[in-house]
Short mmCIF file of C-alpha atoms and ligand atoms in Angstrom, two decimals:
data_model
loop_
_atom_site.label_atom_id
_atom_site.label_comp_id
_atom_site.label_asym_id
_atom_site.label_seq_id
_atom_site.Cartn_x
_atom_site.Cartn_y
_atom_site.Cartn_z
CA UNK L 932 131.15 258.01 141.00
CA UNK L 933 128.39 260.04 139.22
CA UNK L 934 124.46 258.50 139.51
CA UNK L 935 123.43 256.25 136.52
CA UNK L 936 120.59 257.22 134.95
CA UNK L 937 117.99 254.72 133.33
CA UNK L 938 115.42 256.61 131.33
CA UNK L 939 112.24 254.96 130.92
CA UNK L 940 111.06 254.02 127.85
CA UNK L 941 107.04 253.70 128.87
CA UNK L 942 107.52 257.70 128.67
CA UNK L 943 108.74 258.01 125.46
CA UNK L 944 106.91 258.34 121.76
CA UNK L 945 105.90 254.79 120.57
CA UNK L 946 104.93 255.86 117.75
CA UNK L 947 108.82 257.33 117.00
CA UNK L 948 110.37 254.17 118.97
CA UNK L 949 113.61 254.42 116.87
CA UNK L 950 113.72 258.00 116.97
CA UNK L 951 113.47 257.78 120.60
CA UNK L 952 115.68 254.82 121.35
CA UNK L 953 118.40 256.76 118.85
CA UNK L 954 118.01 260.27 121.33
CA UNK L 955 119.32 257.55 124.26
CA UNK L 956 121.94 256.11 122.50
CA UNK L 957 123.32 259.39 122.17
CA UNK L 958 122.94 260.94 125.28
CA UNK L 959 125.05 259.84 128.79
CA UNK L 960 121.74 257.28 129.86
CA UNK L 961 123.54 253.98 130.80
CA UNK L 962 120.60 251.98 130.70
CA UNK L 963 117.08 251.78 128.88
CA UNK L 964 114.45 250.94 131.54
CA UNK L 965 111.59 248.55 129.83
CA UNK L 966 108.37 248.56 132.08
CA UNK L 967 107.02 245.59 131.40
CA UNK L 968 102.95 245.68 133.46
CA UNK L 969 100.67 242.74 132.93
CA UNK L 970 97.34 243.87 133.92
CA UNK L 971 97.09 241.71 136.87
CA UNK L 972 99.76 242.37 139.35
CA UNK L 973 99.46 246.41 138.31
CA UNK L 974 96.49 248.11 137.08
CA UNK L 975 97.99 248.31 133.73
CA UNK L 976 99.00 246.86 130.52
CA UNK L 977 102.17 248.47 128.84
CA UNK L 978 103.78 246.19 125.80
CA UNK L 979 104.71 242.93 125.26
CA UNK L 980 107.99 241.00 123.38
CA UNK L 981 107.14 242.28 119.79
CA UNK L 982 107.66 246.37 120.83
CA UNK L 983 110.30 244.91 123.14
CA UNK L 984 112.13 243.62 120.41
CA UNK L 985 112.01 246.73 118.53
CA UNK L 986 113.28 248.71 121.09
CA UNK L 987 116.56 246.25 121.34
CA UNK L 988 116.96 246.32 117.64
CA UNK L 989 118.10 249.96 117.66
CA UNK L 990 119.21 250.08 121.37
CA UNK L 991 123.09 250.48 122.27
CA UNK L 992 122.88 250.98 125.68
CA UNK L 993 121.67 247.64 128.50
CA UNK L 994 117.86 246.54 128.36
CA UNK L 995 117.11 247.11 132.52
CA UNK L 996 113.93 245.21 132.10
CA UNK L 997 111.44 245.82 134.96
CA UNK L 998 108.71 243.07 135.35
CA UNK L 999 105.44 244.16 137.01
CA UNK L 1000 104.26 240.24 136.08
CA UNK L 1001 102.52 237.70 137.74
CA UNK L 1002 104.12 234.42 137.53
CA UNK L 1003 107.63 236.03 136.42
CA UNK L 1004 109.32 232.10 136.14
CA UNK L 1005 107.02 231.76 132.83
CA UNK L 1006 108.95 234.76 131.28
CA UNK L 1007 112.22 234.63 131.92
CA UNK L 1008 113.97 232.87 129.14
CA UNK L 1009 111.50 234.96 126.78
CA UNK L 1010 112.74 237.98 128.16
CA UNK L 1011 116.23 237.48 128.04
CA UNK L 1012 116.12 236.19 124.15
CA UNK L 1013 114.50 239.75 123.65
CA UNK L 1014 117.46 241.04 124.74
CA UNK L 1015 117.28 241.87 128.90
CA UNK L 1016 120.62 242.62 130.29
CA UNK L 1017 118.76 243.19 133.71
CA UNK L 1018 116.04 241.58 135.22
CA UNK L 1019 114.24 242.95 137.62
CA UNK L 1020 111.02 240.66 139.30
CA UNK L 1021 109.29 242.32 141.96
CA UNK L 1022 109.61 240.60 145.80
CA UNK L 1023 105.21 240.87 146.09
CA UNK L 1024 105.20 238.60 143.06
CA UNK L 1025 107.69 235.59 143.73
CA UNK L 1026 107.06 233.05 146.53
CA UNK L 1027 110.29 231.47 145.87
CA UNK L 1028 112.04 234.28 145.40
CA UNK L 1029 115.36 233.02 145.75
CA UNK L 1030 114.95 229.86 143.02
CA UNK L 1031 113.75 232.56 140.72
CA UNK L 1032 116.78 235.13 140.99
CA UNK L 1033 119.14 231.50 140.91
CA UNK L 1034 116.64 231.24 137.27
CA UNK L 1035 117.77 234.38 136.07
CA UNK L 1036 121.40 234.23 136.99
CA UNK L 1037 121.45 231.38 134.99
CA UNK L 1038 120.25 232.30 132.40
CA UNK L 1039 123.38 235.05 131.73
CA UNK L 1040 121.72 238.00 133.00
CA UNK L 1041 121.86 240.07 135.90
CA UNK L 1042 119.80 239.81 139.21
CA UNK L 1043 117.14 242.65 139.94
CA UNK L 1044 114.20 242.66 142.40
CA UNK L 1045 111.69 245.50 142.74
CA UNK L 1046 109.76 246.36 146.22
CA UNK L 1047 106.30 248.41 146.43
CA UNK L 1048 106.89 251.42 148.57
CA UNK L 1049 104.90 249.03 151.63
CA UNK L 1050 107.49 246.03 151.68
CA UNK L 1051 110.13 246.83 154.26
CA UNK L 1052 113.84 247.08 152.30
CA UNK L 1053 114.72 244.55 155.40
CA UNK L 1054 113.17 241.84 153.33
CA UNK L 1055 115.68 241.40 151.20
CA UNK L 1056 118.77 241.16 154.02
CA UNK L 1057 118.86 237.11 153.68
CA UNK L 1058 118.79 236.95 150.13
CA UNK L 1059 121.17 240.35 148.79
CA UNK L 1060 124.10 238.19 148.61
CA UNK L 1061 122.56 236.93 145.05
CA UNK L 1062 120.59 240.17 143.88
CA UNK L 1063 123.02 243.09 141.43
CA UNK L 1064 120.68 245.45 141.88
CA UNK L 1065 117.65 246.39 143.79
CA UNK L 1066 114.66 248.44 142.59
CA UNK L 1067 113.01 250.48 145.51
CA UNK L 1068 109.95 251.97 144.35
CA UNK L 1069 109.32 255.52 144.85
CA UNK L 1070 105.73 255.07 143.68
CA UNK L 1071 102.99 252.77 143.47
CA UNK L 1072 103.82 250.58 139.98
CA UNK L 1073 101.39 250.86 137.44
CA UNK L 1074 101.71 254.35 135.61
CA UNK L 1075 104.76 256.45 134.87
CA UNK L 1076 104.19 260.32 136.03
CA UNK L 1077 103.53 259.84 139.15
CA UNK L 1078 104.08 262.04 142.66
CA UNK L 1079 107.45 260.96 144.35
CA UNK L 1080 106.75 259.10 147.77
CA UNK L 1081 108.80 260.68 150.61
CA UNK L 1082 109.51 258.43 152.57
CA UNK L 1083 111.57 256.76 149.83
CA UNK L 1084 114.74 258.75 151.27
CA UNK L 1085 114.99 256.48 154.65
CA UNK L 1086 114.26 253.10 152.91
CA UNK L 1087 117.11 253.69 150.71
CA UNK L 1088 119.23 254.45 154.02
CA UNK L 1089 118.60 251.54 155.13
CA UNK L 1090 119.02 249.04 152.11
CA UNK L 1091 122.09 251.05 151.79
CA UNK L 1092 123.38 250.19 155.81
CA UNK L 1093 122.28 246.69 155.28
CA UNK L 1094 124.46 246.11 151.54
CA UNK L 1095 127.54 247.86 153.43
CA UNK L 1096 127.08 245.91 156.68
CA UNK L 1097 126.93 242.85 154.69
CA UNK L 1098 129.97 243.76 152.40
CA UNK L 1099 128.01 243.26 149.28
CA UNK L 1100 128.34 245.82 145.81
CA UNK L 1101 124.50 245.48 144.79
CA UNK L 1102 123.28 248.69 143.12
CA UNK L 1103 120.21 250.51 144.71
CA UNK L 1104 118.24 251.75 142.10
CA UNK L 1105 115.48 254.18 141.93
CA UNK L 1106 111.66 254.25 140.18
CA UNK L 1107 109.24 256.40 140.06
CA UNK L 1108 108.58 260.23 139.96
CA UNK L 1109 112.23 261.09 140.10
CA UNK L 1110 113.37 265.09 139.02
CA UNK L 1111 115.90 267.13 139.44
CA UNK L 1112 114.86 268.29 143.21
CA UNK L 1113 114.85 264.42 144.45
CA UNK L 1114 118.40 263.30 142.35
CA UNK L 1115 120.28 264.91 144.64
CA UNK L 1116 118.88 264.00 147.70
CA UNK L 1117 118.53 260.20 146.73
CA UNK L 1118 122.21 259.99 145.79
CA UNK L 1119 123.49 261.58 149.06
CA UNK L 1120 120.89 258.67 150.47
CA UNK L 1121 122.86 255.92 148.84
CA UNK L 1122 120.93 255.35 145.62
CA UNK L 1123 123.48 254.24 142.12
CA UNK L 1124 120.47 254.84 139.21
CA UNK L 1125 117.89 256.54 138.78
CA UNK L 1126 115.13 256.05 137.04
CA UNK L 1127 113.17 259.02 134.89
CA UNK L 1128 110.47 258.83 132.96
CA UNK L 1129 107.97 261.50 132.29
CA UNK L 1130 111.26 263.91 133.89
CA UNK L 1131 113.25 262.96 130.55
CA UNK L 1132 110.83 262.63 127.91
CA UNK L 1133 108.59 265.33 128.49
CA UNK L 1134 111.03 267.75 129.04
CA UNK L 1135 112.11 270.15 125.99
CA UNK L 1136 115.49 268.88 125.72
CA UNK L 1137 115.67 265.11 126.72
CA UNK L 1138 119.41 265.09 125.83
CA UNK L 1139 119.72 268.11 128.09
CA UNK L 1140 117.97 267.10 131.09
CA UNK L 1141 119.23 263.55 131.20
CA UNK L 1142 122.90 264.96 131.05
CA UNK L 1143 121.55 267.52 133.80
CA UNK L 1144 120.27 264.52 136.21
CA UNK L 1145 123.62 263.06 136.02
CA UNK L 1146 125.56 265.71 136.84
CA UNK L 1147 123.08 266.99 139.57
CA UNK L 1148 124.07 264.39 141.62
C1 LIG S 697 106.10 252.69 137.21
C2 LIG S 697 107.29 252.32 136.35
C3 LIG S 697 108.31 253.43 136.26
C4 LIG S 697 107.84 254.62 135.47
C5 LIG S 697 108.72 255.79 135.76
O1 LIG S 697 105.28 251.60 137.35
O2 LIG S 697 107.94 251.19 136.91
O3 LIG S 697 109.51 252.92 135.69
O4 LIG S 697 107.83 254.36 134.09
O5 LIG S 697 108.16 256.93 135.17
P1 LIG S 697 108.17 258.36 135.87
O6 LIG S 697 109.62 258.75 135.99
O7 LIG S 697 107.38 259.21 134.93
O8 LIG S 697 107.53 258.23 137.23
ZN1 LIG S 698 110.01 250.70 136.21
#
């Protein structure tokens, strides 16, 4: 099966948010990744539910929303009447992780958890039984055009051994710094999405390069 790609909106032109939201729902993106950064548990603020809102007014393809949030239990229900189909908390940010991903199941959507490039992917081997998709970060969160972080390539190996050994069909997905030299690699390493920001939207032809990433890999 080809890589899914989930450009990321914090790249794009937010002062052409329909325009830009219109270019995705045209081109083979199957998600719309919403960085959601609350100034506390990243060095930086990105947007709240009113530019959220008017992303998912135009949007045809999933929300993948990806909180960088303190506190992420506050938010939930808030974030899925703005129109998440993903949620994504991060595992640094939940001391009860597994009442909050039982939270978000509930409420209808489906079960995402980010890791910072330090937390070992073997965290998460009690608990992937409930999680749909897991978010390894291939850079610090905080700001989109960032430098790749190599050693990205094993942790993926080894989420990827651990969700076979255990039988289970969460999706590995990928943030941060991704191009067209990494796709490859990542997919042969077991990743299912990719994430691209500044790769996508900063390129000449977005519709180009995200149908490019996709069939790089
Ligand atoms: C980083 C965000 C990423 C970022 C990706 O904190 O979670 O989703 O927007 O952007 P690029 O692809 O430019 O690194
Ligand atoms: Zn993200």
């Amino acid at each position: 099966m080809s890589i899914r790609i989930a450009p990321s909106i914090l790249a794009a032109d937010f002062a052409n948010i329909q325009k830009e939201v219109e270019m995705l729902n045209a081109s083979e993106a199957d998600y719309i990744h919403v960085d959601i950064m609350d100034g506390v548990f990243v060095p930086n603020i990105s947007f709240g539910f009113p530019v959220m809102e008017a992303i998912k007014k135009h949007a045809k393809k999933p929300l993948d929303v990806h909180l960088m949030i303190v506190n992420p239990d506050q938010y939930l229900e808030a974030f899925k009447k703005a129109g998440a189909e993903t949620i994504s908390v991060h595992y640094e940010a939940c001391n009860h992780l597994h009442r909050t991903l039982q939270a978000i199941r509930q409420l209808g959507c489906k079960v995402g958890v980010a890791l910072n490039p330090h937390t070992p992917v073997e965290s998460l081997e009690d608990i992937i039984e409930e999680i749909d998709l897991v978010c390894v970060m291939s850079v610090n969160p905080g700001f989109g055009g960032q430098k790749f972080i190599g050693s990205t390539y094993s942790r993926v190996r080894k989420l990827k051994s651990i969700i076979d050994r255990k039988g289970v069909s969460t999706l590995i997905e990928i943030d941060g710094g991704v191009n067209q030299v990494n796709a490859p690699l990542l997919k042969e390493a077991g990743a299912d999405i990719l994430v691209a920001g500044n790769f996508v939207f900063s390129s000449e032809d977005p519709l180009h390069t995200i149908k490019n990433l996709k069939s790089l890999s």
